[in-house]
C-alpha positions as a Python dict, from the first residue, in 0.01 Angstrom:
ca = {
    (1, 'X'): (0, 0, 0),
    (2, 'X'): (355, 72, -13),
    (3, 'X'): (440, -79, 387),
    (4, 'X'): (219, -370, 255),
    (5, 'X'): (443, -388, -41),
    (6, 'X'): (771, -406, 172),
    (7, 'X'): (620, -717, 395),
    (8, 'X'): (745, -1003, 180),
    (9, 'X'): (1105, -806, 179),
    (10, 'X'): (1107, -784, 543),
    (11, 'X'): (1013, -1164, 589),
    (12, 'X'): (1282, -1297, 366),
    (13, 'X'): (1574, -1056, 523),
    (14, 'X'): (1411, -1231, 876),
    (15, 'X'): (1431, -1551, 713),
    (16, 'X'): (1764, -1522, 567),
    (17, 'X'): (1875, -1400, 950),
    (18, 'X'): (1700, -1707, 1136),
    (19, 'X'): (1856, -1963, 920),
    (20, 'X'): (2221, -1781, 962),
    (21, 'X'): (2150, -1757, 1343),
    (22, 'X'): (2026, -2167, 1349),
    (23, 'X'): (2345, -2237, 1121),
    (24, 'X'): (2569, -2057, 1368),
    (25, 'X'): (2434, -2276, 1634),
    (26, 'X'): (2518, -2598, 1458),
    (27, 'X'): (2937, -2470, 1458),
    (28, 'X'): (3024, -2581, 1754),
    (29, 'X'): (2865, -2934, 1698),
    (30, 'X'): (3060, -2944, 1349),
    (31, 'X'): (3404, -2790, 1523),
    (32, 'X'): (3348, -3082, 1741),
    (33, 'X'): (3368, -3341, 1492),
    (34, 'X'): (3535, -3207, 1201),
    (35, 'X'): (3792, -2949, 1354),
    (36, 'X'): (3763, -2677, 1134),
    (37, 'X'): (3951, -2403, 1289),
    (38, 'X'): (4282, -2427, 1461),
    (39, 'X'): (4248, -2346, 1830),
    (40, 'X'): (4506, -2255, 2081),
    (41, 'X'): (4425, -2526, 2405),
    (42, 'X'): (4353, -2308, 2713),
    (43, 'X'): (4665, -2288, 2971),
    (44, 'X'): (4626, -2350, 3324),
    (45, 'X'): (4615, -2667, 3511),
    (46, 'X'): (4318, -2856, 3603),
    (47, 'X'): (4120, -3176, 3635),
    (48, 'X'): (3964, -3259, 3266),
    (49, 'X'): (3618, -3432, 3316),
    (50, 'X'): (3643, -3790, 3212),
    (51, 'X'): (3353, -3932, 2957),
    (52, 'X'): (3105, -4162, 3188),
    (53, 'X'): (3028, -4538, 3106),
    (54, 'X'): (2670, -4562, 3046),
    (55, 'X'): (2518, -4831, 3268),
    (56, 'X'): (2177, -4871, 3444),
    (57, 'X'): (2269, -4803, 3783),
    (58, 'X'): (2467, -4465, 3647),
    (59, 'X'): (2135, -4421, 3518),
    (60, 'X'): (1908, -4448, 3780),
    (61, 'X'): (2096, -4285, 4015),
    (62, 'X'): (2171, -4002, 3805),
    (63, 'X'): (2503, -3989, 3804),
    (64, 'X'): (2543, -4043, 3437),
    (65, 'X'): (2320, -3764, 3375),
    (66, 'X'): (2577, -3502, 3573),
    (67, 'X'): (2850, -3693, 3471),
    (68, 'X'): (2754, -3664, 3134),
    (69, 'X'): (2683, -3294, 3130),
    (70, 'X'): (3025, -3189, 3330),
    (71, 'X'): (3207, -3360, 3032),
    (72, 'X'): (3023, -3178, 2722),
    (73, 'X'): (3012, -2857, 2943),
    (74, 'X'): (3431, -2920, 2862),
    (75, 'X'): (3438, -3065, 2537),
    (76, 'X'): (3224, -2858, 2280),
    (77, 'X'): (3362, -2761, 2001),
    (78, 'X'): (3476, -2400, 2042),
    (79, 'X'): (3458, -2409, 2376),
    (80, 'X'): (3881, -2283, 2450),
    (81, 'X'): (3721, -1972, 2170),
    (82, 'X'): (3447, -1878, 2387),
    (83, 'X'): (3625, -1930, 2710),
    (84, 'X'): (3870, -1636, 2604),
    (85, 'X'): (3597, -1424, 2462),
    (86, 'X'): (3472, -1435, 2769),
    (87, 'X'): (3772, -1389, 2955),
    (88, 'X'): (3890, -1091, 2747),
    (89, 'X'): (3553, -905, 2826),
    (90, 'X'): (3661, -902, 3184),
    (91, 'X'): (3947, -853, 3164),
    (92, 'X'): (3915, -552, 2925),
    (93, 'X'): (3603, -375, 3033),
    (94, 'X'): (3669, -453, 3455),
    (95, 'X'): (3964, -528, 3496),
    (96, 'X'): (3940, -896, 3643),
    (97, 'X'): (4042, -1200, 3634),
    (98, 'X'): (3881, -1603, 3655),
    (99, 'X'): (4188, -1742, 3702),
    (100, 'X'): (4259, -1883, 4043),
    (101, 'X'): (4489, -1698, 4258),
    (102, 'X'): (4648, -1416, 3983),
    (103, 'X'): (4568, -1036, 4121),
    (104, 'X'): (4582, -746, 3846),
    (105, 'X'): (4777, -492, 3963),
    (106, 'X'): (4847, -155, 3865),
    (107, 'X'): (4916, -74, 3555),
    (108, 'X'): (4824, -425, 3435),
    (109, 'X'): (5054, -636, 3603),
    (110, 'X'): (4997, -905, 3697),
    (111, 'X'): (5058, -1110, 4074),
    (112, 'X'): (4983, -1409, 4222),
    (113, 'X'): (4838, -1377, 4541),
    (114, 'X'): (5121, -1577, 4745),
    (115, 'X'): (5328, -1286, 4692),
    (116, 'X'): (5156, -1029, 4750),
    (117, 'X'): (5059, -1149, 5073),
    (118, 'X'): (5418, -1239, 5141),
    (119, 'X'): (5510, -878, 5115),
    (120, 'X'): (5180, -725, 5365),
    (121, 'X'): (5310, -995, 5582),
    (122, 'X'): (4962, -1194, 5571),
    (123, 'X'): (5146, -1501, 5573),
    (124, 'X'): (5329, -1425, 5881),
    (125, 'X'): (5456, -1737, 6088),
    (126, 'X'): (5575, -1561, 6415),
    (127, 'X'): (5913, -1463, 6554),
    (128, 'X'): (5944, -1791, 6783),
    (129, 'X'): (5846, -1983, 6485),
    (130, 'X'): (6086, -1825, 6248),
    (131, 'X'): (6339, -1893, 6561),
    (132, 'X'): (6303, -2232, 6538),
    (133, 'X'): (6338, -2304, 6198),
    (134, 'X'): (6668, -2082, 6182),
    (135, 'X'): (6786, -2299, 6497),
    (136, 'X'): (6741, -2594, 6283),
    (137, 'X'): (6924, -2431, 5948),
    (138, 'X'): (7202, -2355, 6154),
    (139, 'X'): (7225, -2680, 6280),
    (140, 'X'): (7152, -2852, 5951),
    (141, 'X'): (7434, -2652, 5818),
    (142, 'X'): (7675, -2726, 6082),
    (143, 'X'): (7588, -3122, 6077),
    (144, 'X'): (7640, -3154, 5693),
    (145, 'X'): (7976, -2875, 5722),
    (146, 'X'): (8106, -3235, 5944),
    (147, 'X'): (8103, -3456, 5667),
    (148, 'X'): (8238, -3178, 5443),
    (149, 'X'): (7901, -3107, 5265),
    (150, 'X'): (7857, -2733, 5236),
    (151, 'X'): (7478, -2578, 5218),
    (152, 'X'): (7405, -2262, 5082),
    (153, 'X'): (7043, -2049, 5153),
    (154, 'X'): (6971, -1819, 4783),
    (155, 'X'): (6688, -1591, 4884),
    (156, 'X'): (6520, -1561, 4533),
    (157, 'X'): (6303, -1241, 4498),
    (158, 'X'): (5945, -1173, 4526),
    (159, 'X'): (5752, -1007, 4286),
    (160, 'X'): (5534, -803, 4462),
    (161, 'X'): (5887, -692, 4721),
    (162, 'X'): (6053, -616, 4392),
    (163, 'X'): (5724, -420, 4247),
    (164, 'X'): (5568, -201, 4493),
    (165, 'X'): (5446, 47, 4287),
    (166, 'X'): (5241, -203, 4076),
    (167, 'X'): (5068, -351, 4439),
    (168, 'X'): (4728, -287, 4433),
    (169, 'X'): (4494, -243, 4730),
    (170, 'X'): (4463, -390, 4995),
    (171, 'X'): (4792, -544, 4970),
    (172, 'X'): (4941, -160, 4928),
    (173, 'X'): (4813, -35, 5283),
    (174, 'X'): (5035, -20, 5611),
    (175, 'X'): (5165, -367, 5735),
    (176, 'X'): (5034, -459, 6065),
    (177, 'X'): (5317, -784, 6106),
    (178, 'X'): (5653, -768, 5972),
    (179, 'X'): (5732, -967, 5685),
    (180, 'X'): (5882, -1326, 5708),
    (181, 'X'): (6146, -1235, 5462),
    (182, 'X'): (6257, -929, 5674),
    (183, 'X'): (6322, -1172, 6016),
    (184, 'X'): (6445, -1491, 5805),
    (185, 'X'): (6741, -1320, 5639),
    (186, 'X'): (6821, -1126, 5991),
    (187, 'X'): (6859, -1420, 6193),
    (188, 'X'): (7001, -1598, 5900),
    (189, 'X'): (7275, -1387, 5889),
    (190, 'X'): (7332, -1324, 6276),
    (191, 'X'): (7341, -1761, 6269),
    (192, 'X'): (7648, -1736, 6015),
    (193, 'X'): (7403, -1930, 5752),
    (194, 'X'): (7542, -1916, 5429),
    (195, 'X'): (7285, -1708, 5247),
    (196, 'X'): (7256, -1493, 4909),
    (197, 'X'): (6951, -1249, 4981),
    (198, 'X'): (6867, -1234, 4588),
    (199, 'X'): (6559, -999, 4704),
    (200, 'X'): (6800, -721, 4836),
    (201, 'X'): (7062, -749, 4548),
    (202, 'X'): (6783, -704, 4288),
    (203, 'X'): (6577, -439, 4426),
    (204, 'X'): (6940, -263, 4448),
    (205, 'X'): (7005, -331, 4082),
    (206, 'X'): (6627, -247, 3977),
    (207, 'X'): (6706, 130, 3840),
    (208, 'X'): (7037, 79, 3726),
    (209, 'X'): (7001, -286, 3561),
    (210, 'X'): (7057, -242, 3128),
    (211, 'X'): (6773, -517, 3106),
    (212, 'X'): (6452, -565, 3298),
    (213, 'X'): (6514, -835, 3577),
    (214, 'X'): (6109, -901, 3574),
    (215, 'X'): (5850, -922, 3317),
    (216, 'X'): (5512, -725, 3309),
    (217, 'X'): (5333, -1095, 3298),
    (218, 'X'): (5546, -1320, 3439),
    (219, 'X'): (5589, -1428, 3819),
    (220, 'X'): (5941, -1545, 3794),
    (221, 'X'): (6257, -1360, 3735),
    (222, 'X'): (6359, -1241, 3381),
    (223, 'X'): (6571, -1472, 3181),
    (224, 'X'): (6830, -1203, 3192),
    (225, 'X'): (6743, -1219, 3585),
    (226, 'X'): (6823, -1579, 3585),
    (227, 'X'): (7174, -1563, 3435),
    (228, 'X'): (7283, -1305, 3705),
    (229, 'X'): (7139, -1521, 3959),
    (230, 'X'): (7309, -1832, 3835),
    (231, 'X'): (7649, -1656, 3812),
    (232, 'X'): (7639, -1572, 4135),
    (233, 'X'): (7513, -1921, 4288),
    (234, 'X'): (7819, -2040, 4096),
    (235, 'X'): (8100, -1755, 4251),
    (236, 'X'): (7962, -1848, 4543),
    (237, 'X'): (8020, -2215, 4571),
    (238, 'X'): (8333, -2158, 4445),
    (239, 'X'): (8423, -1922, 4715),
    (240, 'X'): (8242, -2193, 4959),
    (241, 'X'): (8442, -2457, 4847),
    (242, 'X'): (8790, -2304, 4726),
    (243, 'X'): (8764, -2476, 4380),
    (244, 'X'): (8783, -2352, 4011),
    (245, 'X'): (8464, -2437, 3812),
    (246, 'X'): (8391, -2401, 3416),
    (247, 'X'): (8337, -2009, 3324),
    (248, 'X'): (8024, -1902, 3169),
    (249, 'X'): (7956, -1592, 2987),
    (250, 'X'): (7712, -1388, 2776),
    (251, 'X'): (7829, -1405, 2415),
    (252, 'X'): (7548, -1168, 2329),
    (253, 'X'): (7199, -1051, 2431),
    (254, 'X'): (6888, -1081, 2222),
    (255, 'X'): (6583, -826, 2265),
    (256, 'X'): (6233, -965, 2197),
    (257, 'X'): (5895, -761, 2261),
    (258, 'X'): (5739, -1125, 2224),
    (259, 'X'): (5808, -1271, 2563),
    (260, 'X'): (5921, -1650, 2547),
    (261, 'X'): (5977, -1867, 2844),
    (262, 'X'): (5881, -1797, 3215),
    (263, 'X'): (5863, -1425, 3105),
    (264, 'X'): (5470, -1476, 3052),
    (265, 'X'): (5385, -1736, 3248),
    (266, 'X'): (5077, -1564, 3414),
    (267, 'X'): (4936, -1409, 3143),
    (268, 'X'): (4935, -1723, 2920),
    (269, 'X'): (4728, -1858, 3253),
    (270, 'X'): (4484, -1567, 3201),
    (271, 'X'): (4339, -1737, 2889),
    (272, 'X'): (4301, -1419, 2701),
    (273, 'X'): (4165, -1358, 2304),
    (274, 'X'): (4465, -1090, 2278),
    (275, 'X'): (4822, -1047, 2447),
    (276, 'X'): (4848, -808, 2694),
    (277, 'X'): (5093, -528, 2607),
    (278, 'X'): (5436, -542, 2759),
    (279, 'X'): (5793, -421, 2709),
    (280, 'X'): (6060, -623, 2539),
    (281, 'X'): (6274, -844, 2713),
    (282, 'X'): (6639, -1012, 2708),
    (283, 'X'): (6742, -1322, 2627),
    (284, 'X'): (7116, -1364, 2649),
    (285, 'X'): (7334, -1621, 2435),
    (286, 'X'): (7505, -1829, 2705),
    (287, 'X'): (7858, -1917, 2618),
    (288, 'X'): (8131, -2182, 2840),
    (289, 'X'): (8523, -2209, 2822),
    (290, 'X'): (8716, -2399, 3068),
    (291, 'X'): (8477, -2709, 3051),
    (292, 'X'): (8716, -2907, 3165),
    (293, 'X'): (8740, -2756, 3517),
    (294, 'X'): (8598, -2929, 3854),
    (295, 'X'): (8265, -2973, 3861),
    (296, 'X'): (8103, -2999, 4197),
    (297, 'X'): (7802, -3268, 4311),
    (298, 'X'): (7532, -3008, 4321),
    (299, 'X'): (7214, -3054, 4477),
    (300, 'X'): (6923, -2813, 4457),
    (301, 'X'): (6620, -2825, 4713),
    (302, 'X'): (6390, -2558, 4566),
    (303, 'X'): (6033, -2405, 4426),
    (304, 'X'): (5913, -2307, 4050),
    (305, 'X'): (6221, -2008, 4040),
    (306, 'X'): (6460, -2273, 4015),
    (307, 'X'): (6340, -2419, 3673),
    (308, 'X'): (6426, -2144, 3455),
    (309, 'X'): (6800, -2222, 3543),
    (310, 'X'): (6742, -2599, 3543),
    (311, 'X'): (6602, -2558, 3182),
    (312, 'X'): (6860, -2316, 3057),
    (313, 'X'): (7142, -2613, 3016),
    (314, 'X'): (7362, -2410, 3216),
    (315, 'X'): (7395, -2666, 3546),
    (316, 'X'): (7450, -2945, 3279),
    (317, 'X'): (7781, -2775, 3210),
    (318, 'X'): (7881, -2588, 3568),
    (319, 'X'): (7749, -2914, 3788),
    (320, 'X'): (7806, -3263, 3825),
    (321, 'X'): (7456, -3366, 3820),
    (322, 'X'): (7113, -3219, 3751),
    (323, 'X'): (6943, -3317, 4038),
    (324, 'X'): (6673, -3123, 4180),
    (325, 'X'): (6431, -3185, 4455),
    (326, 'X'): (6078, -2945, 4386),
    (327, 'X'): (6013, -2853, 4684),
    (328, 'X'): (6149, -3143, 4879),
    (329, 'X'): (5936, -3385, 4740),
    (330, 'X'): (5951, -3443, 4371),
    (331, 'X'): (6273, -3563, 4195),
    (332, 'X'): (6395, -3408, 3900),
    (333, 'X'): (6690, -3527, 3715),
    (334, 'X'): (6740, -3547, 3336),
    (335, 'X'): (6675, -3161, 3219),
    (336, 'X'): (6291, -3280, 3126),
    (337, 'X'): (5962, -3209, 3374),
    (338, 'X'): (5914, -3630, 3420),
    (339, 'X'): (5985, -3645, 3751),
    (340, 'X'): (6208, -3946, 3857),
    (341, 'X'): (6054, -4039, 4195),
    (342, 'X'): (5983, -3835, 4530),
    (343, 'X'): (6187, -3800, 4827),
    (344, 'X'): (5996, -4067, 5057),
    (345, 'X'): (6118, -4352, 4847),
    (346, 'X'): (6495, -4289, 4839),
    (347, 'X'): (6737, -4329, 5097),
    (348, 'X'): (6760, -3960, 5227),
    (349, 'X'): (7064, -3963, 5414),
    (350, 'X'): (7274, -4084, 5165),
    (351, 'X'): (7136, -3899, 4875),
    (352, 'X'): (7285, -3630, 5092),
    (353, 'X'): (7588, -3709, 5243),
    (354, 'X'): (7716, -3784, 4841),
    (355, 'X'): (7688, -3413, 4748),
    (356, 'X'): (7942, -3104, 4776),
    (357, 'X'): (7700, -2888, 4773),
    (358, 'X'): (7319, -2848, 4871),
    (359, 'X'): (7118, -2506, 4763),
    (360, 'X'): (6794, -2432, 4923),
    (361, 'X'): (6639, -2179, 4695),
    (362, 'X'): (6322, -2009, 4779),
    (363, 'X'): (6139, -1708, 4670),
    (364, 'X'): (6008, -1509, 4948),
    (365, 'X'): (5646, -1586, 4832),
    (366, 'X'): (5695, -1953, 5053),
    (367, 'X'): (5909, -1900, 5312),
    (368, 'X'): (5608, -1969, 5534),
    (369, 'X'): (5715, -2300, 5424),
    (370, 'X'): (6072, -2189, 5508),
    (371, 'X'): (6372, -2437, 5369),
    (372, 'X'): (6031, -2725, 5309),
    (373, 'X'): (6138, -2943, 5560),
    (374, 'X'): (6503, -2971, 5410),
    (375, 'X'): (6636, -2873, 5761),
    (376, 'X'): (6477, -3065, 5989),
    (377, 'X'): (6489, -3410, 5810),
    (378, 'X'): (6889, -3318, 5779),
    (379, 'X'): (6867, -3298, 6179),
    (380, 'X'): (6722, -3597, 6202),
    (381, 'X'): (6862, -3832, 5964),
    (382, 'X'): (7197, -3695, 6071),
    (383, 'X'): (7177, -3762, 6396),
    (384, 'X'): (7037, -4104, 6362),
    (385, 'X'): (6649, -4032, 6428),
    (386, 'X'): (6570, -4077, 6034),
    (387, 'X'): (6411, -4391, 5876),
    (388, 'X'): (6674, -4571, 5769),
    (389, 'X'): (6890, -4491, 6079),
    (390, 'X'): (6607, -4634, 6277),
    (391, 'X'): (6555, -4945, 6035),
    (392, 'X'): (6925, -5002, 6124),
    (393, 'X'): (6869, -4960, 6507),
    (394, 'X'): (6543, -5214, 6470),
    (395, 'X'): (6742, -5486, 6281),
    (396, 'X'): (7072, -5471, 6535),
    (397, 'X'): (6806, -5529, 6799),
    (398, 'X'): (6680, -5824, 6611),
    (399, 'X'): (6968, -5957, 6581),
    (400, 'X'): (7025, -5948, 6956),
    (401, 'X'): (6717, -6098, 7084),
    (402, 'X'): (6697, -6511, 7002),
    (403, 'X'): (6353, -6499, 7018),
    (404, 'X'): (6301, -6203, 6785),
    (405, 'X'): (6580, -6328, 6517),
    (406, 'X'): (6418, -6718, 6548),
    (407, 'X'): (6067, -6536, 6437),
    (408, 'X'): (6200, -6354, 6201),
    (409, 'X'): (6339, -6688, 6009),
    (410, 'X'): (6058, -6875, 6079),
    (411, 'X'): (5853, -6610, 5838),
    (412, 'X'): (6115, -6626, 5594),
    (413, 'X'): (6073, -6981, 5548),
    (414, 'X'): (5674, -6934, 5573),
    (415, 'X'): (5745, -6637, 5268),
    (416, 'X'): (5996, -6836, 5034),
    (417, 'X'): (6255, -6543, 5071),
    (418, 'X'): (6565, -6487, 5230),
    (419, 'X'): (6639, -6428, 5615),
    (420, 'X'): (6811, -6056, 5516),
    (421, 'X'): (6490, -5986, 5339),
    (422, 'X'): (6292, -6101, 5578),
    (423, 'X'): (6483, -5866, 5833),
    (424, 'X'): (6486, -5591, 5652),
    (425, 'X'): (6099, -5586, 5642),
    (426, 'X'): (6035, -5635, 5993),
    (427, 'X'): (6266, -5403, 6079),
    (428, 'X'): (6121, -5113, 5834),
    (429, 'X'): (5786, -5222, 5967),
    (430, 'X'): (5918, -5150, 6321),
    (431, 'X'): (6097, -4870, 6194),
    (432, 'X'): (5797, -4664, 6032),
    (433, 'X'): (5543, -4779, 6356),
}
């Protein structure tokens, strides 16, 4: 009588339960339209899945269907909640990571994979390889030391070179190759390249520094890092060049266990619920006198360890110019990440030939991409096997052939533009055949 008795009780507590359960299941349709709770957008780049038109052929064909599914599989409400849920189970209980190309290492930090295969030597390229492109720094150097443009090699560091305690396995087992930083800054130096090896200086200062020079969760150098490195790109042009530039100095140092810039650039990636636990960092107050000194044309051909210093206003008061070519290719000019153009479009060799000084800054993580072409389009263009050298070549020969030159007017008229312009297009044409 009395479990009889307790029947309705048990129904209505079930009830209650199923309705909160079915009213649970109706949040992320409401987040979705009505945005109840602030959510932090997941970091990370990627590809977001673009909302299909609906047609009848999409239909039939199915394509709408997936299409259609890939897009609300992105776009629930809640979805950037869930994702780190997720993630932080992982992470927390084993240790891993969905994130493409970060490795946990010990102790929690955190790699990217580049580097740690960088410092097994994975990414090996070969001692007649690494020949060759040294052979071609040392003659880009020499060809642009002619027309009194001075180049200078900074060897940033490499987190995993700079953390070997932290590797984990497999990257922590013998090396069967030597490293490419190890033979690149050997036959650097035996070429007479101008070179800072960053990697050696740091991994010297890393028991004795007052101020970490990398973060637990961050790939790049410190910020503190950063102003060393930038003070001594600038004593060294100046040395390079025998000229006086602006002075820059700390005015103080701030110390912040919340990590701001680059200093957590990996674990913001991770797309974790909760921070992972790290040390404080420092932030130092950058102060300039002597403003009025020389400036120098400054050009910097670099990767991702060069944008903490581009950002930090400081080569908007030591250098002419901001300029600053990501890894060869994009342009970057006005302190903001919109980049300006790309390489391909601009005429190289003068771009170059207008500077006092070119820095090729890379991180040993890419030097299997050693100096990103830089070198070997200086050769080239500066010894008259570039584009526009051979667009010059094409139209003198133009010019010298009757035949060619009467052609070339003839489809000037035909076009409605100009016999230069004309020219100039056939000969480009020629030029990039």
């Amino acid at each position: 009588r009395k479990y009889l008795l307790t029947l309705p009780c048990m129904n209505k507590k079930l009830n209650i339960l199923f309705g909160v359960l079915i009213l649970l299941l109706f949040v992320p349709l409401a987040q979705e339209y009505f945005h109840m709770f602030r959510l932090t957008p997941l970091q990370g780049a990627w590809v977001p899945a673009q909302k299909p038109s609906m047609g009848v052929k999409q239909w039939f064909t199915g394509s709408c269907q997936d299409s259609l599914s890939t897009y609300y599989n992105e776009n629930f409400g809640l979805r950037s909640f869930f994702v780190r849920v997720n993630n932080q189970l992982d992470y927390s209980l084993f240790r891993k990571t969905t994130a493409a190309k970060i490795v946990i290492g010990r102790n929690g930090y955190l790699f990217e994979n580049n580097y740690l295969e960088a410092y097994h030597g994975d990414d090996f390229l070969g001692e007649g390889a690494i020949d060759t492109l040294v052979m071609q720094a040392a003659k880009a150097q020499k060809l642009l030391r002619e027309r009194n443009v001075d180049m200078l090699l900074v060897l940033a560091p490499g987190k995993a070179t700079f953390f070997p305690e932290h590797v984990p396995w497999p990257y922590n087992t013998p090396r069967s190759n030597p490293t490419n930083y190890e033979l690149i800054t050997r036959k650097c130096t035996e070429a007479g390249i101008h070179c800072i090896d960053m990697n050696q200086w740091f991994r010297a200062m890393k028991d004795t520094s007052t101020y970490p020079l990398y973060p637990k969760c961050g790939i790049h150098w410190s910020y503190y890092g950063m102003y060393l490195a930038a003070d001594s790109i600038i004593r060294r042009i100046e040395a390079i060049r025998n000229i006086d530039m602006p002075e820059m100095h700390v005015s103080h140092i701030e110390t912040d266990v919340t990590q701001r810039g680059t200093d957590y650039d990996i674990g913001h990636i991770m797309n974790l619920l909760l921070p992972i636990e790290t040390y404080p960092m420092a932030y130092p107050v950058i102060g300039y006198s002597g403003t009025e000194k020389l400036r120098p044309d400054v050009l910097v051909i670099g990767d991702s360890y060069y944008w903490n210093i581009y950002y930090s206003g400081i080569p908007a008061v030591m250098f002419k110019n901001l300029d600053f070519y990501y890894y060869n290719s994009s342009i970057y000019n006005d302190g903001t990440n919109i980049a300006a153009g790309t390489t391909d479009k601009i005429n190289y060799e003068s771009e170059i030939l207008k500077r006092d000084v070119i820095v090729v800054l890379q991180t040993d993580g890419g030097l299997n991409n050693f100096g990103f072409g830089f070198f070997n389009r200086v050769c080239n263009e500066l010894q008259g096997f570039g584009l526009e050298a051979r667009i010059e070549n094409f139209r003198q020969a133009i010019l010298a052939d009757p035949k060619w030159k009467q052609a070339v007017a003839d489809k000037a008229v035909q076009r409605g533009i100009s016999f230069e312009e004309m020219l100039y297009i056939d000969a480009k044409y020629m030029a990039e055949q």
